[in-house]
mmCIF file of C-alpha atoms in Angstrom:
data_model
loop_
_atom_site.group_PDB
_atom_site.id
_atom_site.type_symbol
_atom_site.label_atom_id
_atom_site.label_comp_id
_atom_site.label_asym_id
_atom_site.label_seq_id
_atom_site.Cartn_x
_atom_site.Cartn_y
_atom_site.Cartn_z
ATOM 1 C CA MET G 1 -141.620 61.899 -163.583
ATOM 2 C CA ALA G 2 -140.061 58.875 -161.856
ATOM 3 C CA ASN G 3 -141.518 55.553 -163.137
ATOM 4 C CA LYS G 4 -144.436 53.908 -161.290
ATOM 5 C CA ILE G 5 -145.720 50.311 -161.742
ATOM 6 C CA PRO G 6 -149.451 49.843 -160.792
ATOM 7 C CA VAL G 7 -149.436 46.143 -160.243
ATOM 8 C CA LYS G 8 -147.369 44.909 -157.293
ATOM 9 C CA PHE G 9 -147.261 41.799 -155.148
ATOM 10 C CA TYR G 10 -146.290 41.438 -151.467
ATOM 11 C CA PHE G 11 -145.851 38.453 -149.102
ATOM 12 C CA ASN G 12 -144.816 38.146 -145.470
ATOM 13 C CA THR G 13 -141.221 37.265 -145.802
ATOM 14 C CA MET G 14 -140.297 40.388 -147.899
ATOM 15 C CA PRO G 15 -137.688 42.301 -146.077
ATOM 16 C CA GLY G 16 -139.283 44.946 -143.727
ATOM 17 C CA MET G 17 -142.625 43.706 -143.953
ATOM 18 C CA PRO G 18 -144.636 43.791 -140.546
ATOM 19 C CA GLN G 19 -145.749 40.335 -139.373
ATOM 20 C CA MET G 20 -149.123 39.228 -138.275
ATOM 21 C CA ALA G 21 -149.869 37.158 -135.166
ATOM 22 C CA ASN G 22 -153.282 36.741 -133.254
ATOM 23 C CA VAL G 23 -152.615 40.270 -131.753
ATOM 24 C CA TYR G 24 -154.996 43.414 -132.146
ATOM 25 C CA GLY G 25 -153.377 45.992 -134.582
ATOM 26 C CA ASP G 26 -151.472 43.675 -136.515
ATOM 27 C CA MET G 27 -153.510 43.910 -139.570
ATOM 28 C CA VAL G 28 -153.616 47.826 -139.744
ATOM 29 C CA ALA G 29 -149.736 47.555 -139.255
ATOM 30 C CA VAL G 30 -149.577 45.448 -142.371
ATOM 31 C CA LEU G 31 -151.912 47.665 -144.269
ATOM 32 C CA ASP G 32 -150.142 50.681 -143.337
ATOM 33 C CA CYS G 33 -146.966 49.297 -144.839
ATOM 34 C CA VAL G 34 -148.433 47.849 -147.991
ATOM 35 C CA LEU G 35 -151.029 50.540 -148.772
ATOM 36 C CA VAL G 36 -149.573 53.732 -147.470
ATOM 37 C CA ASN G 37 -145.912 53.833 -146.228
ATOM 38 C CA GLY G 38 -143.899 51.111 -147.963
ATOM 39 C CA THR G 39 -140.974 49.496 -146.171
ATOM 40 C CA THR G 40 -138.153 51.166 -144.570
ATOM 41 C CA HIS G 41 -135.129 52.045 -146.804
ATOM 42 C CA VAL G 42 -132.095 50.111 -147.590
ATOM 43 C CA THR G 43 -128.822 51.922 -148.513
ATOM 44 C CA VAL G 44 -127.571 51.393 -152.067
ATOM 45 C CA ASN G 45 -123.801 51.544 -152.502
ATOM 46 C CA SER G 46 -123.948 52.080 -156.110
ATOM 47 C CA ILE G 47 -126.171 51.718 -159.413
ATOM 48 C CA THR G 48 -124.634 51.153 -162.656
ATOM 49 C CA PHE G 49 -125.977 51.155 -166.241
ATOM 50 C CA ALA G 50 -124.463 49.052 -169.059
ATOM 51 C CA ASP G 51 -126.163 47.288 -172.048
ATOM 52 C CA GLY G 52 -129.569 48.564 -171.246
ATOM 53 C CA VAL G 53 -129.752 47.231 -167.732
ATOM 54 C CA CYS G 54 -129.122 48.785 -164.186
ATOM 55 C CA THR G 55 -127.275 46.921 -161.504
ATOM 56 C CA ALA G 56 -127.490 48.175 -157.991
ATOM 57 C CA THR G 57 -125.504 46.953 -155.267
ATOM 58 C CA THR G 58 -126.383 47.183 -151.378
ATOM 59 C CA ALA G 59 -124.048 47.178 -148.342
ATOM 60 C CA ALA G 60 -126.015 44.273 -146.909
ATOM 61 C CA ALA G 61 -128.137 41.312 -148.101
ATOM 62 C CA HIS G 62 -131.346 42.889 -149.510
ATOM 63 C CA GLY G 63 -133.580 39.931 -149.314
ATOM 64 C CA PHE G 64 -135.283 40.877 -152.801
ATOM 65 C CA ILE G 65 -136.596 38.444 -155.283
ATOM 66 C CA VAL G 66 -137.078 38.371 -159.108
ATOM 67 C CA ASP G 67 -140.334 40.014 -160.433
ATOM 68 C CA MET G 68 -140.994 42.014 -157.107
ATOM 69 C CA VAL G 69 -141.227 45.811 -157.393
ATOM 70 C CA ILE G 70 -138.862 48.016 -155.665
ATOM 71 C CA GLU G 71 -138.321 51.824 -155.435
ATOM 72 C CA VAL G 72 -135.242 53.698 -156.177
ATOM 73 C CA THR G 73 -134.895 57.150 -154.760
ATOM 74 C CA GLY G 74 -132.050 59.845 -154.161
ATOM 75 C CA ALA G 75 -130.300 59.392 -157.641
ATOM 76 C CA THR G 76 -129.176 62.822 -159.265
ATOM 77 C CA GLN G 77 -130.045 61.500 -162.457
ATOM 78 C CA ASP G 78 -133.855 60.977 -162.460
ATOM 79 C CA GLU G 79 -133.401 58.104 -164.982
ATOM 80 C CA PHE G 80 -132.489 55.944 -162.162
ATOM 81 C CA ASN G 81 -135.242 56.893 -159.844
ATOM 82 C CA GLY G 82 -138.778 55.242 -159.718
ATOM 83 C CA GLU G 83 -140.392 51.862 -159.415
ATOM 84 C CA TRP G 84 -138.739 48.845 -161.121
ATOM 85 C CA ARG G 85 -139.721 45.220 -161.520
ATOM 86 C CA LEU G 86 -136.377 43.265 -160.675
ATOM 87 C CA THR G 87 -135.092 40.902 -163.381
ATOM 88 C CA GLU G 88 -132.106 39.261 -161.644
ATOM 89 C CA VAL G 89 -130.823 39.437 -157.937
ATOM 90 C CA THR G 90 -128.062 38.021 -156.021
ATOM 91 C CA THR G 91 -127.400 38.476 -152.217
ATOM 92 C CA ASN G 92 -126.116 41.971 -152.547
ATOM 93 C CA THR G 93 -127.209 43.051 -156.175
ATOM 94 C CA PHE G 94 -130.318 43.493 -158.045
ATOM 95 C CA LYS G 95 -131.187 44.413 -161.713
ATOM 96 C CA PHE G 96 -133.739 46.177 -163.497
ATOM 97 C CA VAL G 97 -134.446 47.754 -167.044
ATOM 98 C CA PRO G 98 -134.955 51.674 -167.048
ATOM 99 C CA VAL G 99 -137.452 52.948 -169.303
ATOM 100 C CA VAL G 100 -135.017 55.699 -170.562
ATOM 101 C CA ALA G 101 -131.457 55.044 -170.747
ATOM 102 C CA PRO G 102 -129.514 57.027 -168.415
ATOM 103 C CA ALA G 103 -126.930 59.460 -169.903
ATOM 104 C CA VAL G 104 -124.305 58.296 -167.415
ATOM 105 C CA GLY G 105 -122.956 54.770 -166.454
ATOM 106 C CA ASN G 106 -122.942 55.622 -162.667
ATOM 107 C CA ALA G 107 -125.705 57.090 -160.608
ATOM 108 C CA ALA G 108 -124.830 59.916 -158.254
ATOM 109 C CA GLY G 109 -126.582 61.045 -154.974
ATOM 110 C CA THR G 110 -127.705 59.465 -151.814
ATOM 111 C CA LEU G 111 -129.280 56.267 -153.319
ATOM 112 C CA LYS G 112 -131.975 54.180 -151.458
ATOM 113 C CA VAL G 113 -134.457 51.547 -152.082
ATOM 114 C CA ARG G 114 -137.466 50.117 -150.569
ATOM 115 C CA ILE G 115 -140.601 48.042 -151.255
ATOM 116 C CA PRO G 116 -143.110 50.911 -152.395
ATOM 117 C CA PRO G 117 -146.753 51.099 -151.245
ATOM 118 C CA LEU G 118 -149.688 50.822 -153.611
ATOM 119 C CA GLY G 119 -150.607 54.555 -153.350
ATOM 120 C CA TYR G 120 -153.147 55.050 -150.628
ATOM 121 C CA GLU G 121 -153.603 57.709 -147.796
ATOM 122 C CA ILE G 122 -155.004 57.348 -144.300
ATOM 123 C CA ALA G 123 -158.239 59.527 -144.366
ATOM 124 C CA PHE G 124 -158.878 58.674 -140.616
ATOM 125 C CA THR G 125 -157.151 57.044 -137.800
ATOM 126 C CA ALA G 126 -157.527 55.740 -134.345
ATOM 127 C CA THR G 127 -155.898 52.798 -132.123
ATOM 128 C CA ASN G 128 -155.943 49.889 -134.207
ATOM 129 C CA ARG G 129 -158.271 51.191 -136.578
ATOM 130 C CA ARG G 130 -157.754 53.011 -139.994
ATOM 131 C CA VAL G 131 -159.793 54.443 -142.968
ATOM 132 C CA TYR G 132 -157.722 54.274 -146.107
ATOM 133 C CA ARG G 133 -158.402 55.866 -149.497
ATOM 134 C CA SER G 134 -156.594 55.742 -152.815
ATOM 135 C CA LYS G 135 -154.745 58.955 -153.666
ATOM 136 C CA ASN G 136 -155.742 58.452 -157.407
ATOM 137 C CA VAL G 137 -158.125 61.361 -158.087
ATOM 138 C CA LEU G 138 -159.335 59.665 -161.326
ATOM 139 C CA SER G 139 -160.642 56.557 -159.244
ATOM 140 C CA THR G 140 -164.035 56.595 -157.410
ATOM 141 C CA ARG G 141 -161.746 56.628 -154.200
ATOM 142 C CA PRO G 142 -164.158 54.625 -151.808
ATOM 143 C CA PHE G 143 -163.321 54.806 -148.046
ATOM 144 C CA LEU G 144 -162.071 51.413 -146.725
ATOM 145 C CA ARG G 145 -162.360 51.212 -142.880
ATOM 146 C CA VAL G 146 -160.397 48.465 -141.058
ATOM 147 C CA ASP G 147 -161.356 47.938 -137.514
ATOM 148 C CA ASN G 148 -158.624 45.680 -135.824
ATOM 149 C CA ASP G 149 -159.651 46.613 -132.348
ATOM 150 C CA MET G 150 -161.506 44.275 -129.784
ATOM 151 C CA LEU G 151 -165.163 44.756 -129.694
ATOM 152 C CA THR G 152 -166.644 45.869 -126.490
ATOM 153 C CA GLY G 153 -168.017 42.532 -124.898
ATOM 154 C CA TRP G 154 -165.692 40.287 -127.036
ATOM 155 C CA ASN G 155 -163.328 38.000 -125.217
ATOM 156 C CA ALA G 156 -159.574 38.629 -125.321
ATOM 157 C CA ASN G 157 -159.156 34.928 -125.687
ATOM 158 C CA TYR G 158 -161.050 34.868 -128.757
ATOM 159 C CA ALA G 159 -159.781 35.037 -132.377
ATOM 160 C CA VAL G 160 -158.722 38.480 -133.436
ATOM 161 C CA LEU G 161 -160.942 39.028 -136.444
ATOM 162 C CA PRO G 162 -160.599 42.522 -138.304
ATOM 163 C CA ARG G 163 -163.794 44.182 -139.494
ATOM 164 C CA VAL G 164 -163.999 45.743 -142.803
ATOM 165 C CA THR G 165 -166.322 48.257 -144.233
ATOM 166 C CA ALA G 166 -166.387 50.064 -147.421
ATOM 167 C CA ALA G 167 -168.354 53.492 -147.884
ATOM 168 C CA LYS G 168 -168.680 56.171 -150.545
ATOM 169 C CA THR G 169 -168.465 58.920 -148.076
ATOM 170 C CA MET G 170 -167.468 59.231 -144.435
ATOM 171 C CA THR G 171 -167.022 62.169 -142.021
ATOM 172 C CA ASP G 172 -164.805 60.511 -139.383
ATOM 173 C CA ILE G 173 -163.406 57.138 -138.699
ATOM 174 C CA ASN G 174 -166.958 55.838 -137.152
ATOM 175 C CA THR G 175 -169.303 57.759 -139.158
ATOM 176 C CA PHE G 176 -170.530 56.504 -142.645
ATOM 177 C CA THR G 177 -172.722 58.926 -144.569
ATOM 178 C CA ASP G 178 -173.593 57.208 -147.873
ATOM 179 C CA GLY G 179 -173.078 53.874 -149.762
ATOM 180 C CA ARG G 180 -172.003 51.569 -146.716
ATOM 181 C CA MET G 181 -171.145 48.039 -147.391
ATOM 182 C CA PRO G 182 -171.837 45.325 -146.086
ATOM 183 C CA PHE G 183 -175.134 46.815 -144.741
ATOM 184 C CA ASP G 184 -178.307 45.259 -143.724
ATOM 185 C CA PRO G 185 -180.970 47.692 -143.050
ATOM 186 C CA SER G 186 -182.789 45.240 -140.742
ATOM 187 C CA TYR G 187 -179.553 45.009 -138.663
ATOM 188 C CA PRO G 188 -177.795 48.318 -139.114
ATOM 189 C CA THR G 189 -175.245 47.714 -136.518
ATOM 190 C CA LYS G 190 -173.989 44.387 -138.033
ATOM 191 C CA ASN G 191 -170.302 44.229 -138.506
ATOM 192 C CA ASP G 192 -169.628 46.805 -135.612
ATOM 193 C CA VAL G 193 -171.613 45.811 -132.585
ATOM 194 C CA LEU G 194 -171.445 42.316 -130.772
ATOM 195 C CA GLU G 195 -174.442 40.315 -130.807
ATOM 196 C CA GLY G 196 -175.165 37.425 -128.463
ATOM 197 C CA SER G 197 -172.632 36.697 -125.773
ATOM 198 C CA ALA G 198 -170.095 33.949 -124.822
ATOM 199 C CA THR G 199 -169.356 31.481 -127.338
ATOM 200 C CA SER G 200 -172.477 32.254 -129.289
ATOM 201 C CA GLY G 201 -171.366 35.856 -129.722
ATOM 202 C CA TYR G 202 -170.959 37.256 -133.221
ATOM 203 C CA TYR G 203 -170.948 40.621 -135.155
#
């Protein structure tokens, strides 16, 4: 099985990372990348192994930095494949330490690299809205709903504020059936329905 690293970090200048502006849908685009899809693949010209370290060379500048996690795929020898924390980088190379030493000095296959996601899936989807859930069946797997669409009654000139709701169970992108939070029984539509109007509006 290819190596997996559970703890990763992401930032906006990472290569292939979607950017956020004051635009509806930007938040779910970033979360789709970080949680579910990862970034687009970069072609790797070669990966060599010597003295306990793998060195990969890319055709173009990769933009990676030390300590970030990347994922290598496509190697015929599985010891090269997997998620690796980078130990050293130059403009066109990066290095990592494999868990198991490859039996050969040069990886074969169609080699690719990307910044991997955190291992979530999209349970439900709609325009500018998502419900995410961990793929890890050993976890509690709560549903995480992110609504990055404009509320009915909200002014397009106001700030773009995504609304986040967690729930134990959901049946579709708009229906919570158990364990919803935040939840105020006195105001059950809070976080979903606009209250007030104009500059005094809130949700």
